[in-house]
CSV table of C-alpha atoms in Angstrom, one decimal:
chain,number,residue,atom,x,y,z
C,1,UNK,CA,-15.5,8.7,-28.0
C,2,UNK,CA,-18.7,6.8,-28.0
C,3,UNK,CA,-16.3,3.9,-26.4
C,4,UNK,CA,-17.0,6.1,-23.3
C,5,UNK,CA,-20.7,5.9,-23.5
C,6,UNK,CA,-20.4,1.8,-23.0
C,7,UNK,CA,-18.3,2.3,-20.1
C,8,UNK,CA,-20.8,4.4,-18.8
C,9,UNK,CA,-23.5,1.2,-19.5
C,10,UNK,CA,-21.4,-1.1,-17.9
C,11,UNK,CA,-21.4,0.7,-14.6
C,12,UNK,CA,-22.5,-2.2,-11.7
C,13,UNK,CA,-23.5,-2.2,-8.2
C,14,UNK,CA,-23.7,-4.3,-5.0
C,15,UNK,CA,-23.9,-3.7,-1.4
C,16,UNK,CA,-23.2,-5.2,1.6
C,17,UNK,CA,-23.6,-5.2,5.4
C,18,UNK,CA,-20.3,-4.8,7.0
C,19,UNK,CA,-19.6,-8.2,9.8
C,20,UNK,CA,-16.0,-7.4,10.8
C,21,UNK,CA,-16.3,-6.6,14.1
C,22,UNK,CA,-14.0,-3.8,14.8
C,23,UNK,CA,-15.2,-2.7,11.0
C,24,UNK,CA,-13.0,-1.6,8.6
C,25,UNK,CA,-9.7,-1.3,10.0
C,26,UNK,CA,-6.3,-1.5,8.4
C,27,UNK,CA,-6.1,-5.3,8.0
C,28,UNK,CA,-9.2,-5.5,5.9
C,29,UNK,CA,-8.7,-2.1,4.2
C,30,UNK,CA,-5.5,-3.7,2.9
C,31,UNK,CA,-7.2,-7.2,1.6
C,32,UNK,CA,-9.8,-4.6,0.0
C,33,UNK,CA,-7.6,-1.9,-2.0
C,34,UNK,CA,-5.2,-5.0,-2.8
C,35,UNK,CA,-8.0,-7.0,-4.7
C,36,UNK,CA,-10.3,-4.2,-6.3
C,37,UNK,CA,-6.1,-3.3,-7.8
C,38,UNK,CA,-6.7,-6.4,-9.6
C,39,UNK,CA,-9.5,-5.4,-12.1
C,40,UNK,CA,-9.2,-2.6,-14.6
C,41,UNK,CA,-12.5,-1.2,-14.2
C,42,UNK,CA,-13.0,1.9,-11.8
C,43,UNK,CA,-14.6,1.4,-8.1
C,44,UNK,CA,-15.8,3.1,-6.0
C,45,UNK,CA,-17.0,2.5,-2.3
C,46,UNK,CA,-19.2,4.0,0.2
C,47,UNK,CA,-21.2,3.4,3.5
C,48,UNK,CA,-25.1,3.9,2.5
C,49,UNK,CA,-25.8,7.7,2.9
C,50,UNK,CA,-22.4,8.9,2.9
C,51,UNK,CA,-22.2,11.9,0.2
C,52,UNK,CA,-18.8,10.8,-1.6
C,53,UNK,CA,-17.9,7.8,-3.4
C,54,UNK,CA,-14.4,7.0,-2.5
C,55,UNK,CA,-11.7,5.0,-4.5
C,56,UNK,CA,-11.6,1.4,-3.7
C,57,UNK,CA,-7.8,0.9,-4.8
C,58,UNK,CA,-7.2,3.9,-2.5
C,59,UNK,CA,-5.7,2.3,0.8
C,60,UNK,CA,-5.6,5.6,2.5
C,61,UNK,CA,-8.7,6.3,1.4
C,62,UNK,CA,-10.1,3.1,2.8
C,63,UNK,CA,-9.1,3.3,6.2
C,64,UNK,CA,-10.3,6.7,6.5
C,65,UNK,CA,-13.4,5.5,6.2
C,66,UNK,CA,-13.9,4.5,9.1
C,67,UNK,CA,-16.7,2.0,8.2
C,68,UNK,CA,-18.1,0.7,11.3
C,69,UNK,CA,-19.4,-3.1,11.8
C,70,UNK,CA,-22.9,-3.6,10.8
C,71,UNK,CA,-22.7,-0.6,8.5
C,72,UNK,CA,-23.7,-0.8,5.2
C,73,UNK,CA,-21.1,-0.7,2.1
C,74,UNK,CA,-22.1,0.2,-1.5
C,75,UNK,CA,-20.0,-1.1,-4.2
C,76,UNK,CA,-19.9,0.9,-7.5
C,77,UNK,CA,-17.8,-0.2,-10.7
C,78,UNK,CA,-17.4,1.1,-13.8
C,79,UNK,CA,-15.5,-0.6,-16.7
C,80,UNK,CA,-15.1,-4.3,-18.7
C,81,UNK,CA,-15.0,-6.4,-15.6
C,82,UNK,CA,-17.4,-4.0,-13.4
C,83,UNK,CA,-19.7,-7.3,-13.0
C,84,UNK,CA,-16.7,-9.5,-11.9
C,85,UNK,CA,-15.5,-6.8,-9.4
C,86,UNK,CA,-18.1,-5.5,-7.6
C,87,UNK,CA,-19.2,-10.0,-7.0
C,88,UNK,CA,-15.6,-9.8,-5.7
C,89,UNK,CA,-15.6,-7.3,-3.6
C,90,UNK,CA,-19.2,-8.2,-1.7
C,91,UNK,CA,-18.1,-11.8,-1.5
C,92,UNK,CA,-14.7,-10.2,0.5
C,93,UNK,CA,-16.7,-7.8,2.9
C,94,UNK,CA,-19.6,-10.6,3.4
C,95,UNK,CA,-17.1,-13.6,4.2
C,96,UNK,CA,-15.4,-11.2,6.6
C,97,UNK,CA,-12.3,-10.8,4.9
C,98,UNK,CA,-10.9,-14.5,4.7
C,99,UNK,CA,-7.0,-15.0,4.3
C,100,UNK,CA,-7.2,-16.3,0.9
C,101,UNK,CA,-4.2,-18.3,-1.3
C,102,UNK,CA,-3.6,-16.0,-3.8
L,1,UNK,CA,2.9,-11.1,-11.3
L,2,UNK,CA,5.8,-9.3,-13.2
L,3,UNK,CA,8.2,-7.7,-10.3
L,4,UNK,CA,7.0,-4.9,-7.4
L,5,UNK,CA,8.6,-1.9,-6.1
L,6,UNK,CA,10.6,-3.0,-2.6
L,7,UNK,CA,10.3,-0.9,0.7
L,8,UNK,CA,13.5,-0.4,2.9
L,9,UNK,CA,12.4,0.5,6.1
L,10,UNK,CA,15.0,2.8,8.4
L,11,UNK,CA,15.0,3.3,12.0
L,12,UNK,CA,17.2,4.7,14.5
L,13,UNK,CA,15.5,1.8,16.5
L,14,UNK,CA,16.0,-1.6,15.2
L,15,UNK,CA,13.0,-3.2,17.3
L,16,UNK,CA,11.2,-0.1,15.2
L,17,UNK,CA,12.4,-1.3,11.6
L,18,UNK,CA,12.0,-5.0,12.5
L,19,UNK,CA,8.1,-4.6,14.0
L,20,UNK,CA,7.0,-2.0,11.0
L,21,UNK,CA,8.6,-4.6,8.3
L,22,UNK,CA,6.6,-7.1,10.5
L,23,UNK,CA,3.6,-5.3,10.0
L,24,UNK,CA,3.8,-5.1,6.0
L,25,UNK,CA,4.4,-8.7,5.6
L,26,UNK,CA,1.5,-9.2,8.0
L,27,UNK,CA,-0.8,-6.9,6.6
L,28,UNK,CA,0.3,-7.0,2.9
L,29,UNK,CA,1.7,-10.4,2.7
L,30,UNK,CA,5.0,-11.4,1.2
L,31,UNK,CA,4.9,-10.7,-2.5
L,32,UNK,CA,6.8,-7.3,-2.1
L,33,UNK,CA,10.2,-7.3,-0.8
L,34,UNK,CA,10.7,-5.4,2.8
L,35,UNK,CA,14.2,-4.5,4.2
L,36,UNK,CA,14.9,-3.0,7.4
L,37,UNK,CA,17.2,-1.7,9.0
L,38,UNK,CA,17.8,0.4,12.3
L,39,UNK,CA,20.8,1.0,15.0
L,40,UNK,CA,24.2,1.9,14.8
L,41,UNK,CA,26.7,-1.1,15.0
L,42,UNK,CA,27.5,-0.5,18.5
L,43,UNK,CA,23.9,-2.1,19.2
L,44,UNK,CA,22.9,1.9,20.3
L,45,UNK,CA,19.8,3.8,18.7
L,46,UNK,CA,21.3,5.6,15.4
L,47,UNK,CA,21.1,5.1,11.7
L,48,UNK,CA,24.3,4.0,9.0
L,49,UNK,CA,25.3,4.6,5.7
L,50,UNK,CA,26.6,1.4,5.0
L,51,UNK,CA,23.4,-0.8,6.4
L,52,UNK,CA,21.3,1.1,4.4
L,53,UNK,CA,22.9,0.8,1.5
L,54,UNK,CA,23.1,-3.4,2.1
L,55,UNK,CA,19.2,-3.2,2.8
L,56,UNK,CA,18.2,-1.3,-0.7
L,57,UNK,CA,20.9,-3.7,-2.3
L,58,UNK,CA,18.9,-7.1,0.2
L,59,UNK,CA,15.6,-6.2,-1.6
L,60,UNK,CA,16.7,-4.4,-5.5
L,61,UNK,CA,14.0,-4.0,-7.9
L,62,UNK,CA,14.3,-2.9,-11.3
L,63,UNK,CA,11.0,-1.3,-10.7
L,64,UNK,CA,12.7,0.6,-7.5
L,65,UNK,CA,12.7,1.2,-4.2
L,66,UNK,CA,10.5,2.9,-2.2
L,67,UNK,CA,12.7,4.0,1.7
L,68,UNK,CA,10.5,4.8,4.9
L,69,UNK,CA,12.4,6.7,7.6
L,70,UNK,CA,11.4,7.6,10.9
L,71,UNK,CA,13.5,11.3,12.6
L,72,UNK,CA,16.2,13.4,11.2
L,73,UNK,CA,19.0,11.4,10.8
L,74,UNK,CA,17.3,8.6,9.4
L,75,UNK,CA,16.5,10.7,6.0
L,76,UNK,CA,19.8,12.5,5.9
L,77,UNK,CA,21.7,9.2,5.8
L,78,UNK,CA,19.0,7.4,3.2
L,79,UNK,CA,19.7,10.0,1.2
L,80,UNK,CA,23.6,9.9,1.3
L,81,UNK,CA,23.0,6.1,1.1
L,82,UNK,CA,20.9,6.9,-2.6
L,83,UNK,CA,24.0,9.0,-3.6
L,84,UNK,CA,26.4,6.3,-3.0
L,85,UNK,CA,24.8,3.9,-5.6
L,86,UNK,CA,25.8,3.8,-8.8
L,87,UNK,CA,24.1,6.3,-11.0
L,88,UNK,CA,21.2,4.1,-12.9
L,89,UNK,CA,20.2,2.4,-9.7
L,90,UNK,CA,19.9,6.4,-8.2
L,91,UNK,CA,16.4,7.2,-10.3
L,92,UNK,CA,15.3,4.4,-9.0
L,93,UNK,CA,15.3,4.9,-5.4
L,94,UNK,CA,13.2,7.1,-3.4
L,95,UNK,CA,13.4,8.1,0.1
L,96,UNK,CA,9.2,8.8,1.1
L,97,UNK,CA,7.9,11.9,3.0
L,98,UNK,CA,5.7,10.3,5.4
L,99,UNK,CA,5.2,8.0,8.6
L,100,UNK,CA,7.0,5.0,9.2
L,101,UNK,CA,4.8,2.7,9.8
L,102,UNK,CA,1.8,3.5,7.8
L,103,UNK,CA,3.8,4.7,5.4
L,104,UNK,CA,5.2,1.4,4.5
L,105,UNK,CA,2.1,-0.6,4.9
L,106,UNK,CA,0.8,1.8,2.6
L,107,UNK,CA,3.5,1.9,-0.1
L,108,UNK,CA,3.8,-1.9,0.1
L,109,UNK,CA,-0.1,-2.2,-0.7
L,110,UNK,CA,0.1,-0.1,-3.6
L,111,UNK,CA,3.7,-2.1,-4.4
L,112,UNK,CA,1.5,-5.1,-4.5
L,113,UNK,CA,-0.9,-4.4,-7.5
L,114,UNK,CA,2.1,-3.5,-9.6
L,115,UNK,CA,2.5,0.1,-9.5
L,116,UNK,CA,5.7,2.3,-10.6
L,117,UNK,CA,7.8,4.0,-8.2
L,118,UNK,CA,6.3,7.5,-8.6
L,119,UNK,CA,2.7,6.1,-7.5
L,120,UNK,CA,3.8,3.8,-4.2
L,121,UNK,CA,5.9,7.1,-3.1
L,122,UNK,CA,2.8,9.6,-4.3
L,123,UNK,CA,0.2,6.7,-2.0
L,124,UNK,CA,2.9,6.8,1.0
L,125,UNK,CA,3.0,10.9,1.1
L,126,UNK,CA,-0.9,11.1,0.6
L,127,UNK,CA,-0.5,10.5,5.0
L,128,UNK,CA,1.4,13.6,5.6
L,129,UNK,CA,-1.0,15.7,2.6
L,130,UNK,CA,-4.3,15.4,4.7
């Protein structure tokens, strides 16, 4: 159990202002769920002050956010490639969602 | 990427089927298989057995498929087209409670990152929970 413990350590965070400009609709709700699915670790999301984290590979949790441009998004992730996630996810929100090759 | 869970998407409209399917690949991007299907083979509004059953067969995944239906009809004929397959492909189909269109862009994301059949049909019916 004390495996747990240095999960807990490994928890990282980032934030980020929010450019889209119709903020976070369905299109980039998609791109987001669909790339935090590609790390192990747990994430979490929410705009600054909001009282609930919500679950970044949730895609109808995403959208019901309702994030709107300019707004600030915290990025929270827990697990072995927390660090590697959350630098993902900022890079996504901050270069406004680019089509990317996967 | 090992294989995804495919979404069949049935209408009684075939402009319906054709723009929601539009709207996964779009959104989602190609990587998981859509089908569609919508009309009856006079060219009319309606839904049939046998193009369903060619659409689940169009986009087969051993991981399953996930089918997105719009009114009445729609689900009652999915289902009968799920009872017509032969009985190891029937477990592996799955005709979702929830809206059409969001449905399937929602099922298709989750498709995408690799998920079983239980969870893309579990994040498609999350819509009509809340």
């Amino acid at each position: 159990m004390s495996d747990s413990l240095d999960f807990e350590a490994n928890s990282v965070k980032g934030s980020v202002k929010l450019v889209h400009v119709v903020g976070m609709h369905a299109r980039p709700a998609v791109k987001l769920t669909k790339l935090a699915k590609r790390f192990k670790s747990q994430i979490t999301l929410r705009v600054t002050g909001a009282a609930d984290w919500i679950d970044a590979k949730s895609v109808a949790k995403v959208m019901a956010m309702r994030a709107a441009r300019d707004s600030i998004i915290e990025v929270e992730a827990i697990g072995v490639d927390a660090k590697a996630a959350v630098a993902a996810l900022v890079a996504l929100i901050a270069e406004d969602f680019p089509d990317v090759a996967r | 990427m090992s294989d995804t869970v495919s979404i069949v998407i049935v209408s009684h409209s075939q402009d319906i089927a054709k723009g929601a399917a539009d709207m996964v690949r779009q959104m989602v991007g190609d990587e998981v298989k859509v089908a569609f299907c919508g009309g009856n083979p006079d060219g009319g509004l309606g839904t049939n057995v046998p193009r369903i059953l060619d659409a689940i067969e169009a986009v087969w995944s051993s991981k399953g498929v996930a089918i997105l239906v719009d009114l009445g009809g729609a689900e009652i004929n999915s289902e009968m087209a799920v009872e017509m397959l032969p009985p190891e492909r029937r477990e592996c189909v799955v005709v979702c409670n929830a809206p059409i269109v969001e449905g399937a862009v929602m099922a298709a994301t989750e498709a995408a990152g690799g998920s079983s059949l239980e969870k893309v049909r579990a994040v498609a019916e999350e819509l009509s929970a809340s």
